[in-house]
CSV table of C-alpha atoms and ligand atoms in Angstrom, one decimal:
chain,number,residue,atom,x,y,z
A,112,UNK,CA,-34.1,-1.5,34.3
A,113,UNK,CA,-35.8,-3.6,37.0
A,114,UNK,CA,-37.3,-5.7,34.2
A,115,UNK,CA,-33.9,-6.2,32.4
A,116,UNK,CA,-32.4,-7.5,35.6
A,117,UNK,CA,-35.3,-9.9,36.4
A,118,UNK,CA,-35.7,-11.7,33.1
A,119,UNK,CA,-35.6,-15.5,33.2
A,120,UNK,CA,-34.1,-16.6,29.9
A,121,UNK,CA,-34.8,-20.3,30.4
A,122,UNK,CA,-37.3,-20.9,27.6
A,123,UNK,CA,-37.5,-18.2,24.9
A,124,UNK,CA,-40.2,-18.9,22.3
A,125,UNK,CA,-40.2,-17.3,18.9
A,126,UNK,CA,-43.4,-17.0,16.8
A,127,UNK,CA,-43.6,-18.3,13.3
A,128,UNK,CA,-46.9,-17.9,11.4
A,129,UNK,CA,-45.9,-20.5,8.8
A,130,UNK,CA,-45.0,-23.2,11.3
A,131,UNK,CA,-48.0,-22.8,13.6
A,132,UNK,CA,-50.4,-25.2,11.7
A,133,UNK,CA,-53.0,-22.5,11.2
A,134,UNK,CA,-53.2,-21.7,14.9
A,135,UNK,CA,-53.2,-18.0,15.8
A,136,UNK,CA,-50.1,-16.4,17.4
A,137,UNK,CA,-52.2,-15.8,20.6
A,138,UNK,CA,-53.3,-19.4,20.8
A,139,UNK,CA,-49.8,-20.7,20.3
A,140,UNK,CA,-48.2,-18.3,22.8
A,141,UNK,CA,-50.9,-18.7,25.4
A,142,UNK,CA,-50.2,-22.5,25.3
A,143,UNK,CA,-46.5,-21.9,25.3
A,144,UNK,CA,-46.7,-19.7,28.4
A,145,UNK,CA,-48.9,-22.3,30.1
A,146,UNK,CA,-46.2,-24.8,29.4
A,147,UNK,CA,-43.5,-22.6,30.9
A,148,UNK,CA,-42.2,-20.2,28.2
A,149,UNK,CA,-40.4,-17.4,30.0
A,150,UNK,CA,-39.8,-15.0,27.1
A,151,UNK,CA,-41.8,-14.4,23.9
A,152,UNK,CA,-40.4,-13.0,20.7
A,153,UNK,CA,-42.7,-11.8,17.9
A,154,UNK,CA,-41.1,-12.4,14.6
A,155,UNK,CA,-42.7,-11.6,11.3
A,156,UNK,CA,-40.8,-10.7,8.2
A,157,UNK,CA,-43.3,-10.2,5.4
A,158,UNK,CA,-46.7,-8.9,6.7
A,159,UNK,CA,-47.8,-5.3,6.2
A,160,UNK,CA,-46.8,-3.1,9.2
A,161,UNK,CA,-50.4,-2.6,10.2
A,162,UNK,CA,-50.9,-6.3,10.6
A,163,UNK,CA,-47.6,-6.6,12.5
A,164,UNK,CA,-48.8,-3.9,14.9
A,165,UNK,CA,-52.1,-5.6,15.4
A,166,UNK,CA,-50.6,-9.0,16.0
A,167,UNK,CA,-48.0,-7.7,18.4
A,168,UNK,CA,-50.6,-5.8,20.3
A,169,UNK,CA,-52.5,-8.9,21.0
A,170,UNK,CA,-49.3,-10.6,22.2
A,171,UNK,CA,-48.6,-7.5,24.3
A,172,UNK,CA,-51.9,-7.9,26.2
A,173,UNK,CA,-51.3,-11.6,26.7
A,174,UNK,CA,-47.7,-11.2,27.9
A,175,UNK,CA,-48.5,-8.3,30.2
A,176,UNK,CA,-51.3,-10.3,31.8
A,177,UNK,CA,-49.1,-13.3,32.3
A,178,UNK,CA,-46.0,-11.4,33.3
A,179,UNK,CA,-43.8,-12.6,30.4
A,180,UNK,CA,-41.4,-10.2,28.6
A,181,UNK,CA,-42.3,-9.5,24.9
A,182,UNK,CA,-39.5,-8.9,22.5
A,183,UNK,CA,-40.0,-7.8,18.8
A,184,UNK,CA,-37.7,-9.1,16.1
A,185,UNK,CA,-36.1,-6.6,13.8
A,186,UNK,CA,-38.9,-4.0,13.8
A,187,UNK,CA,-38.2,-1.3,16.3
A,188,UNK,CA,-41.2,0.6,14.9
A,189,UNK,CA,-43.5,-2.3,15.9
A,190,UNK,CA,-41.8,-2.6,19.3
A,191,UNK,CA,-42.3,1.1,20.1
A,192,UNK,CA,-45.9,1.0,18.8
A,193,UNK,CA,-47.0,-1.8,21.2
A,194,UNK,CA,-44.6,-0.8,24.0
A,195,UNK,CA,-42.8,-4.1,23.9
A,196,UNK,CA,-40.2,-4.9,26.5
A,197,UNK,CA,-37.5,-4.9,23.9
A,198,UNK,CA,-36.2,-5.7,20.4
A,199,UNK,CA,-34.1,-8.4,19.0
A,200,UNK,CA,-31.8,-7.5,16.1
A,201,UNK,CA,-29.9,-9.7,13.7
A,202,UNK,CA,-26.7,-8.7,11.9
A,203,UNK,CA,-28.9,-7.5,8.9
A,204,UNK,CA,-31.2,-5.4,11.1
A,205,UNK,CA,-30.6,-1.9,12.5
A,206,UNK,CA,-27.1,-1.5,13.9
A,207,UNK,CA,-27.2,-2.2,17.6
A,208,UNK,CA,-25.7,1.0,18.8
A,209,UNK,CA,-28.2,3.1,16.8
A,210,UNK,CA,-31.1,0.9,18.1
A,211,UNK,CA,-30.0,1.5,21.7
A,212,UNK,CA,-30.1,5.3,21.1
A,213,UNK,CA,-33.6,5.0,19.7
A,214,UNK,CA,-35.1,2.7,22.3
A,215,UNK,CA,-33.4,4.3,25.3
A,216,UNK,CA,-31.7,2.6,28.2
A,217,UNK,CA,-34.7,0.8,29.7
A,218,UNK,CA,-35.8,-1.4,26.9
A,219,UNK,CA,-34.2,-4.8,26.4
A,220,UNK,CA,-31.8,-5.0,23.4
A,221,UNK,CA,-31.0,-8.5,22.1
A,222,UNK,CA,-28.5,-9.2,19.4
A,223,UNK,CA,-27.9,-12.3,17.3
A,224,UNK,CA,-24.3,-13.4,17.3
A,225,UNK,CA,-22.8,-16.3,15.4
A,226,UNK,CA,-19.2,-15.5,15.9
A,227,UNK,CA,-17.1,-14.4,18.9
A,228,UNK,CA,-16.4,-11.1,17.1
A,229,UNK,CA,-20.1,-10.4,16.7
A,230,UNK,CA,-20.7,-11.3,20.3
A,231,UNK,CA,-18.0,-8.9,21.6
A,232,UNK,CA,-19.2,-6.1,19.3
A,233,UNK,CA,-22.8,-6.6,20.6
A,234,UNK,CA,-21.6,-6.3,24.1
A,235,UNK,CA,-19.8,-3.0,23.2
A,236,UNK,CA,-22.9,-1.7,21.4
A,237,UNK,CA,-25.1,-2.1,24.5
A,238,UNK,CA,-26.8,-5.4,24.1
A,239,UNK,CA,-28.6,-6.8,27.2
A,240,UNK,CA,-28.5,-10.4,26.0
A,241,UNK,CA,-27.2,-12.4,23.0
A,242,UNK,CA,-29.0,-14.9,20.8
A,243,UNK,CA,-26.2,-17.2,19.9
A,244,UNK,CA,-26.5,-19.6,17.0
A,245,UNK,CA,-27.5,-21.2,14.9
A,246,UNK,CA,-26.3,-24.1,17.0
A,247,UNK,CA,-27.6,-26.6,14.5
A,248,UNK,CA,-28.9,-26.4,11.0
A,249,UNK,CA,-32.5,-25.4,10.9
A,250,UNK,CA,-35.1,-25.4,8.1
A,251,UNK,CA,-36.9,-22.4,9.7
A,252,UNK,CA,-34.2,-19.9,8.7
A,253,UNK,CA,-32.8,-21.1,5.4
A,254,UNK,CA,-30.8,-17.8,5.1
A,255,UNK,CA,-29.1,-18.2,8.4
A,256,UNK,CA,-25.4,-18.4,9.0
A,257,UNK,CA,-23.7,-21.9,9.0
A,258,UNK,CA,-24.3,-23.8,12.3
A,259,UNK,CA,-21.7,-23.0,15.0
A,260,UNK,CA,-22.3,-26.2,17.0
A,261,UNK,CA,-22.0,-26.7,20.7
A,262,UNK,CA,-18.3,-25.7,20.5
A,263,UNK,CA,-19.1,-22.3,19.0
A,264,UNK,CA,-21.6,-21.7,21.8
A,265,UNK,CA,-19.1,-22.7,24.4
A,266,UNK,CA,-16.5,-20.4,23.0
A,267,UNK,CA,-18.8,-17.3,23.2
A,268,UNK,CA,-20.0,-18.4,26.6
A,269,UNK,CA,-16.4,-18.4,27.9
A,270,UNK,CA,-15.9,-14.8,26.7
A,271,UNK,CA,-19.2,-13.1,27.5
A,272,UNK,CA,-20.9,-12.6,30.8
A,273,UNK,CA,-24.2,-11.2,29.4
A,274,UNK,CA,-27.2,-13.6,29.4
A,275,UNK,CA,-27.0,-15.9,26.4
A,276,UNK,CA,-29.9,-17.7,24.8
A,277,UNK,CA,-28.9,-20.5,22.4
A,278,UNK,CA,-30.9,-20.7,19.2
A,279,UNK,CA,-31.1,-22.8,16.0
A,280,UNK,CA,-32.4,-26.4,15.7
A,281,UNK,CA,-32.8,-26.9,19.4
A,282,UNK,CA,-35.4,-29.4,20.6
A,283,UNK,CA,-36.0,-32.0,23.3
A,284,UNK,CA,-33.4,-34.4,21.8
A,285,UNK,CA,-30.5,-32.0,22.1
A,286,UNK,CA,-31.5,-29.4,24.7
A,287,UNK,CA,-29.6,-31.0,27.5
A,288,UNK,CA,-26.4,-31.1,25.5
A,289,UNK,CA,-26.9,-27.4,24.5
A,290,UNK,CA,-27.5,-26.3,28.1
A,291,UNK,CA,-24.4,-28.1,29.2
A,292,UNK,CA,-22.4,-25.5,27.2
A,293,UNK,CA,-23.6,-22.9,29.7
A,294,UNK,CA,-26.2,-20.6,28.1
A,295,UNK,CA,-28.9,-19.0,30.3
A,296,UNK,CA,-31.6,-20.6,28.2
A,297,UNK,CA,-32.7,-21.9,24.9
A,298,UNK,CA,-34.7,-20.2,22.1
A,299,UNK,CA,-37.0,-22.4,20.1
A,300,UNK,CA,-39.3,-22.0,17.2
A,301,UNK,CA,-40.7,-25.2,15.6
A,302,UNK,CA,-40.0,-27.3,18.7
A,303,UNK,CA,-42.8,-25.4,20.4
A,304,UNK,CA,-45.0,-23.6,17.8
A,305,UNK,CA,-45.2,-26.6,15.5
A,306,UNK,CA,-45.9,-29.1,18.3
A,307,UNK,CA,-49.2,-30.9,18.3
A,308,UNK,CA,-49.5,-30.1,22.0
A,309,UNK,CA,-47.7,-26.8,22.5
A,310,UNK,CA,-48.0,-26.7,26.3
A,311,UNK,CA,-46.6,-30.2,26.7
A,312,UNK,CA,-43.7,-29.4,24.4
A,313,UNK,CA,-42.9,-26.2,26.2
A,314,UNK,CA,-43.2,-28.0,29.6
A,315,UNK,CA,-40.8,-30.7,28.5
A,316,UNK,CA,-38.2,-28.2,27.3
A,317,UNK,CA,-38.5,-26.1,30.4
A,318,UNK,CA,-38.0,-29.0,32.6
A,319,UNK,CA,-34.8,-29.9,30.8
A,320,UNK,CA,-33.5,-26.3,31.1
A,321,UNK,CA,-34.4,-26.3,34.8
A,322,UNK,CA,-32.6,-29.6,35.4
A,323,UNK,CA,-29.6,-28.4,33.6
A,324,UNK,CA,-29.4,-25.1,35.6
A,325,UNK,CA,-29.8,-27.0,38.8
A,326,UNK,CA,-27.0,-29.3,37.9
A,327,UNK,CA,-24.9,-26.3,37.1
A,328,UNK,CA,-25.6,-24.6,40.4
A,329,UNK,CA,-24.9,-27.8,42.3
A,330,UNK,CA,-21.6,-28.1,40.5
A,331,UNK,CA,-20.6,-24.6,41.3
A,332,UNK,CA,-21.3,-25.0,45.1
B,255,UNK,CA,-42.8,23.1,12.8
B,256,UNK,CA,-41.1,25.7,10.8
B,257,UNK,CA,-40.2,22.9,8.3
B,258,UNK,CA,-43.8,21.6,8.2
B,259,UNK,CA,-45.0,25.1,7.3
B,260,UNK,CA,-42.4,25.7,4.7
B,261,UNK,CA,-42.6,22.6,2.6
B,262,UNK,CA,-43.0,23.2,-1.2
B,263,UNK,CA,-45.0,20.1,-2.3
B,264,UNK,CA,-44.7,20.9,-6.1
B,265,UNK,CA,-42.6,17.9,-7.2
B,266,UNK,CA,-42.4,14.9,-4.8
B,267,UNK,CA,-40.1,12.2,-6.1
B,268,UNK,CA,-40.4,8.6,-4.7
B,269,UNK,CA,-37.4,6.2,-5.0
B,270,UNK,CA,-37.8,2.8,-6.6
B,271,UNK,CA,-34.7,0.6,-6.8
B,272,UNK,CA,-36.3,-1.7,-9.4
B,273,UNK,CA,-37.1,1.2,-11.8
B,274,UNK,CA,-33.9,3.1,-11.6
B,275,UNK,CA,-32.0,1.2,-14.3
B,276,UNK,CA,-29.2,0.2,-12.0
B,277,UNK,CA,-28.5,3.8,-11.0
B,278,UNK,CA,-28.0,4.3,-7.2
B,279,UNK,CA,-30.6,6.1,-5.2
B,280,UNK,CA,-28.2,8.9,-4.5
B,281,UNK,CA,-27.4,9.3,-8.2
B,282,UNK,CA,-31.1,9.3,-9.1
B,283,UNK,CA,-32.1,11.7,-6.3
B,284,UNK,CA,-29.2,14.1,-6.9
B,285,UNK,CA,-30.3,14.4,-10.5
B,286,UNK,CA,-34.0,14.8,-9.5
B,287,UNK,CA,-33.1,17.6,-7.1
B,288,UNK,CA,-31.0,19.3,-9.7
B,289,UNK,CA,-34.0,19.2,-12.0
B,290,UNK,CA,-36.3,20.7,-9.4
B,291,UNK,CA,-37.6,18.0,-7.0
B,292,UNK,CA,-38.9,19.7,-3.9
B,293,UNK,CA,-39.5,16.6,-1.7
B,294,UNK,CA,-37.9,13.2,-1.6
B,295,UNK,CA,-39.5,10.0,-0.4
B,296,UNK,CA,-37.4,6.9,0.3
B,297,UNK,CA,-39.5,3.8,-0.4
B,298,UNK,CA,-38.2,0.3,0.0
B,299,UNK,CA,-40.3,-2.7,0.9
B,300,UNK,CA,-38.1,-5.7,0.8
B,301,UNK,CA,-34.5,-4.9,1.8
B,302,UNK,CA,-33.1,-5.9,5.2
B,303,UNK,CA,-33.4,-3.1,7.7
B,304,UNK,CA,-29.7,-2.5,7.9
B,305,UNK,CA,-29.6,-1.8,4.1
B,306,UNK,CA,-32.6,0.5,4.4
B,307,UNK,CA,-30.9,2.5,7.1
B,308,UNK,CA,-27.7,2.8,5.1
B,309,UNK,CA,-29.5,3.9,2.0
B,310,UNK,CA,-31.7,6.4,3.8
B,311,UNK,CA,-28.7,7.7,5.6
B,312,UNK,CA,-27.0,8.6,2.3
B,313,UNK,CA,-30.2,10.3,1.1
B,314,UNK,CA,-30.4,12.1,4.4
B,315,UNK,CA,-27.0,13.6,3.8
B,316,UNK,CA,-27.9,14.6,0.3
B,317,UNK,CA,-31.2,16.1,1.1
B,318,UNK,CA,-29.8,18.0,4.1
B,319,UNK,CA,-27.1,19.5,1.9
B,320,UNK,CA,-29.6,20.5,-0.7
B,321,UNK,CA,-32.3,21.7,1.7
B,322,UNK,CA,-35.0,19.2,0.5
B,323,UNK,CA,-37.2,17.4,3.0
B,324,UNK,CA,-36.7,13.6,3.2
B,325,UNK,CA,-39.7,11.5,4.0
B,326,UNK,CA,-39.5,7.7,4.6
B,327,UNK,CA,-42.2,5.4,3.4
B,328,UNK,CA,-43.8,3.0,5.9
B,329,UNK,CA,-40.8,2.4,8.1
B,330,UNK,CA,-40.9,4.7,11.1
B,331,UNK,CA,-37.9,2.9,12.5
B,332,UNK,CA,-35.8,3.8,9.5
B,333,UNK,CA,-37.2,7.4,9.6
B,334,UNK,CA,-36.1,7.8,13.3
B,335,UNK,CA,-32.8,6.1,12.6
B,336,UNK,CA,-31.7,8.7,10.0
B,337,UNK,CA,-33.6,11.6,11.5
B,338,UNK,CA,-35.8,12.0,8.4
B,339,UNK,CA,-38.1,15.0,8.2
B,340,UNK,CA,-41.1,12.7,8.3
B,341,UNK,CA,-42.9,9.4,7.4
B,342,UNK,CA,-45.4,8.5,4.8
B,343,UNK,CA,-47.9,5.8,5.7
B,344,UNK,CA,-50.3,3.8,3.6
B,345,UNK,CA,-53.5,2.3,4.8
B,346,UNK,CA,-51.7,-1.0,5.5
B,347,UNK,CA,-48.9,0.7,7.4
B,348,UNK,CA,-48.9,1.8,11.1
B,349,UNK,CA,-52.2,3.6,12.0
B,350,UNK,CA,-51.7,7.3,11.7
B,351,UNK,CA,-52.7,8.4,15.2
B,352,UNK,CA,-50.2,5.9,16.7
B,353,UNK,CA,-47.5,7.0,14.3
B,354,UNK,CA,-48.1,10.6,15.3
B,355,UNK,CA,-47.6,9.7,19.0
B,356,UNK,CA,-44.3,8.0,18.2
B,357,UNK,CA,-42.8,10.6,16.0
B,358,UNK,CA,-43.9,13.6,18.0
B,359,UNK,CA,-45.5,16.9,16.8
B,360,UNK,CA,-42.5,18.2,14.8
B,361,UNK,CA,-42.0,15.4,12.2
B,362,UNK,CA,-44.1,15.5,9.0
B,363,UNK,CA,-46.8,12.8,8.8
B,364,UNK,CA,-48.1,12.0,5.4
B,365,UNK,CA,-51.0,9.6,4.8
B,366,UNK,CA,-52.2,7.9,1.6
B,367,UNK,CA,-55.9,8.3,0.9
B,368,UNK,CA,-57.9,6.9,-2.0
B,369,UNK,CA,-61.3,7.8,-0.7
B,370,UNK,CA,-62.8,10.8,1.0
B,371,UNK,CA,-63.4,8.8,4.1
B,372,UNK,CA,-59.7,7.9,4.3
B,373,UNK,CA,-58.8,11.5,3.7
B,374,UNK,CA,-61.0,12.8,6.5
B,375,UNK,CA,-59.8,10.2,8.9
B,376,UNK,CA,-56.2,11.1,8.1
B,377,UNK,CA,-56.9,14.7,8.9
B,378,UNK,CA,-58.4,13.7,12.2
B,379,UNK,CA,-55.4,11.4,13.0
B,380,UNK,CA,-53.0,14.3,12.6
B,381,UNK,CA,-51.7,14.1,9.1
B,382,UNK,CA,-49.7,17.1,7.7
B,383,UNK,CA,-50.3,16.2,4.1
B,384,UNK,CA,-52.1,13.6,2.0
B,385,UNK,CA,-50.9,11.5,-0.8
B,386,UNK,CA,-54.1,11.2,-2.9
B,387,UNK,CA,-54.4,8.4,-5.5
B,388,UNK,CA,-53.8,6.4,-7.4
B,389,UNK,CA,-55.1,8.9,-9.9
B,390,UNK,CA,-54.3,6.6,-12.8
B,391,UNK,CA,-53.5,2.9,-13.0
B,392,UNK,CA,-49.8,2.3,-12.4
B,393,UNK,CA,-47.5,-0.7,-13.0
B,394,UNK,CA,-45.2,0.4,-10.1
B,395,UNK,CA,-47.7,-0.6,-7.4
B,396,UNK,CA,-49.7,-3.6,-8.7
B,397,UNK,CA,-51.3,-4.0,-5.3
B,398,UNK,CA,-52.6,-0.4,-5.2
B,399,UNK,CA,-56.3,0.5,-4.9
B,400,UNK,CA,-58.3,1.0,-8.1
B,401,UNK,CA,-57.6,4.4,-9.8
B,402,UNK,CA,-59.7,7.3,-8.5
B,403,UNK,CA,-59.3,9.5,-11.5
B,404,UNK,CA,-59.2,13.3,-11.6
B,405,UNK,CA,-62.7,13.4,-10.3
B,406,UNK,CA,-61.7,11.4,-7.1
B,407,UNK,CA,-58.9,13.9,-6.6
B,408,UNK,CA,-61.1,16.9,-7.0
B,409,UNK,CA,-63.6,15.5,-4.6
B,410,UNK,CA,-61.0,15.1,-1.8
B,411,UNK,CA,-59.5,18.5,-2.7
B,412,UNK,CA,-62.9,20.2,-2.2
B,413,UNK,CA,-63.2,18.7,1.4
B,414,UNK,CA,-59.6,18.9,2.7
B,415,UNK,CA,-57.5,22.0,3.3
B,416,UNK,CA,-54.3,20.1,4.1
B,417,UNK,CA,-51.6,20.0,1.4
B,418,UNK,CA,-52.4,17.3,-1.2
B,419,UNK,CA,-49.9,15.6,-3.4
B,420,UNK,CA,-51.5,13.6,-6.2
B,421,UNK,CA,-49.9,10.2,-7.0
B,422,UNK,CA,-50.3,7.3,-9.3
B,423,UNK,CA,-49.4,7.2,-13.0
B,424,UNK,CA,-48.6,10.9,-13.3
B,425,UNK,CA,-46.2,12.0,-16.0
B,426,UNK,CA,-45.6,14.8,-18.4
B,427,UNK,CA,-48.6,13.9,-20.6
B,428,UNK,CA,-51.2,14.2,-17.8
B,429,UNK,CA,-49.6,16.4,-15.1
B,430,UNK,CA,-51.3,19.6,-16.3
B,431,UNK,CA,-54.7,17.9,-16.2
B,432,UNK,CA,-54.0,16.6,-12.7
B,433,UNK,CA,-52.8,19.9,-11.4
B,434,UNK,CA,-56.0,21.6,-12.7
B,435,UNK,CA,-57.9,19.6,-10.0
B,436,UNK,CA,-56.2,21.6,-7.3
B,437,UNK,CA,-53.5,19.5,-5.6
B,438,UNK,CA,-50.4,21.3,-4.1
B,439,UNK,CA,-48.1,19.1,-6.2
B,440,UNK,CA,-47.6,15.8,-7.9
B,441,UNK,CA,-45.7,12.7,-6.7
B,442,UNK,CA,-43.9,10.7,-9.3
B,443,UNK,CA,-42.0,7.5,-9.4
B,444,UNK,CA,-41.2,6.1,-12.8
B,445,UNK,CA,-41.7,9.5,-14.6
B,446,UNK,CA,-38.5,10.6,-12.9
B,447,UNK,CA,-36.5,7.7,-11.6
B,448,UNK,CA,-36.9,5.6,-14.8
B,449,UNK,CA,-36.2,8.6,-17.1
B,450,UNK,CA,-33.1,8.4,-19.3
B,451,UNK,CA,-32.2,12.0,-18.3
B,452,UNK,CA,-33.6,12.3,-14.8
B,453,UNK,CA,-32.8,16.0,-14.3
B,454,UNK,CA,-34.5,17.0,-17.6
B,455,UNK,CA,-37.6,14.8,-16.7
B,456,UNK,CA,-37.9,16.5,-13.3
B,457,UNK,CA,-37.4,19.9,-14.8
B,458,UNK,CA,-40.2,19.4,-17.3
B,459,UNK,CA,-42.6,18.2,-14.6
B,460,UNK,CA,-41.6,21.0,-12.2
B,461,UNK,CA,-42.2,23.6,-14.9
B,462,UNK,CA,-45.7,22.2,-15.5
B,463,UNK,CA,-46.5,22.3,-11.8
B,464,UNK,CA,-45.2,25.9,-11.6
B,465,UNK,CA,-47.3,27.0,-14.6
B,466,UNK,CA,-50.4,25.4,-13.2
B,467,UNK,CA,-49.9,27.0,-9.8
B,468,UNK,CA,-49.3,30.4,-11.4
B,469,UNK,CA,-52.5,30.1,-13.4
B,470,UNK,CA,-54.4,29.1,-10.2
B,471,UNK,CA,-53.0,32.1,-8.4
B,472,UNK,CA,-53.8,34.4,-11.3
B,473,UNK,CA,-57.4,33.0,-11.4
B,474,UNK,CA,-57.9,33.6,-7.6
B,475,UNK,CA,-56.8,37.3,-7.8
C,268,NI,NI1,-40.9,-9.1,1.8
């Protein structure tokens, strides 16, 4: 509970073994955290479960040491096995209300929403935050829903008070524009894990999120 | 606990969507149970989690109604989601001792073993039964370990008192020979789910297992 309240959603980095240029998850995520990542999601769709548990375990040790929440994509079994801080579920993953019953009230439950209806359902099902997107088209998830654009993000933001992390094709060239629509942070894959200098890439994105949030706070005063 | 004691391992039928000739899991398993299947395993490696949960849920209702234990392969999240009677884990799945901690003492934990070392480790890790094999080469699991033969099965049987279900290439032409090595039952995939008449195929195999177990009991008196 304390953890769920305290999460800083500014820069949410999602692993992708195929985009990491041969660097290990732990090397990638250590650099991302050094650069300012505030949340880490372990996402792996095709490895054997034993490998997933082993990889997530290494990230669990790293994120615990650095005080960054660890979320596991889709696989509630892997999340429970490594005592992750939460799970993130897409619309093809376990139904959210069922997942909430299995993980209990204290773990973080994140739900992907690409429409307002999905967002409102996720709120009702007990989500702690929403991953809203894809904002832009992205090559990393070819099976993703069509992009919802900044307008789609703004619409959901206007109707949902839960934390929102925008995802899908976000990078340093569009992060300021995305943040202006009001999410709590941005989730990135290739913009960080595929970067030549991961820490610098994360630092640049984090600075943009920070600047945007400061402008927002100034405007609301 | 009561359940774990009472399981009849005679004929353990494993689902395989690709081998079922377009018939639904529920149609296949209903016929298999009619023919005498005593345990059902839901195995699905590539579907989205939401689909797995939905399919397993339908099998859960059927197996509950018919009084047959339902085991889920690999996916502890799916097993917990549908309140299956247990999980079955291969050597690439979640480590057995960790799985036991997550499912608690009352759910059935099955472990695949293809060597005596794996079998003894599984016993130590808290397995309730072993799936021993592959006895013969099988096209349904091209990534499986090399066949261990009847001799490999006999060796493990001599050293392990837990229930053993033999698996891998077992059908009506070799089931009697397999049962003579002393397992508690046989696990089959294509010999049942790919059969033209599933109930008849299950009935034939079940009769062979029964005959073998009766001979064994007669011999030990
Ligand atoms: Ni796959």
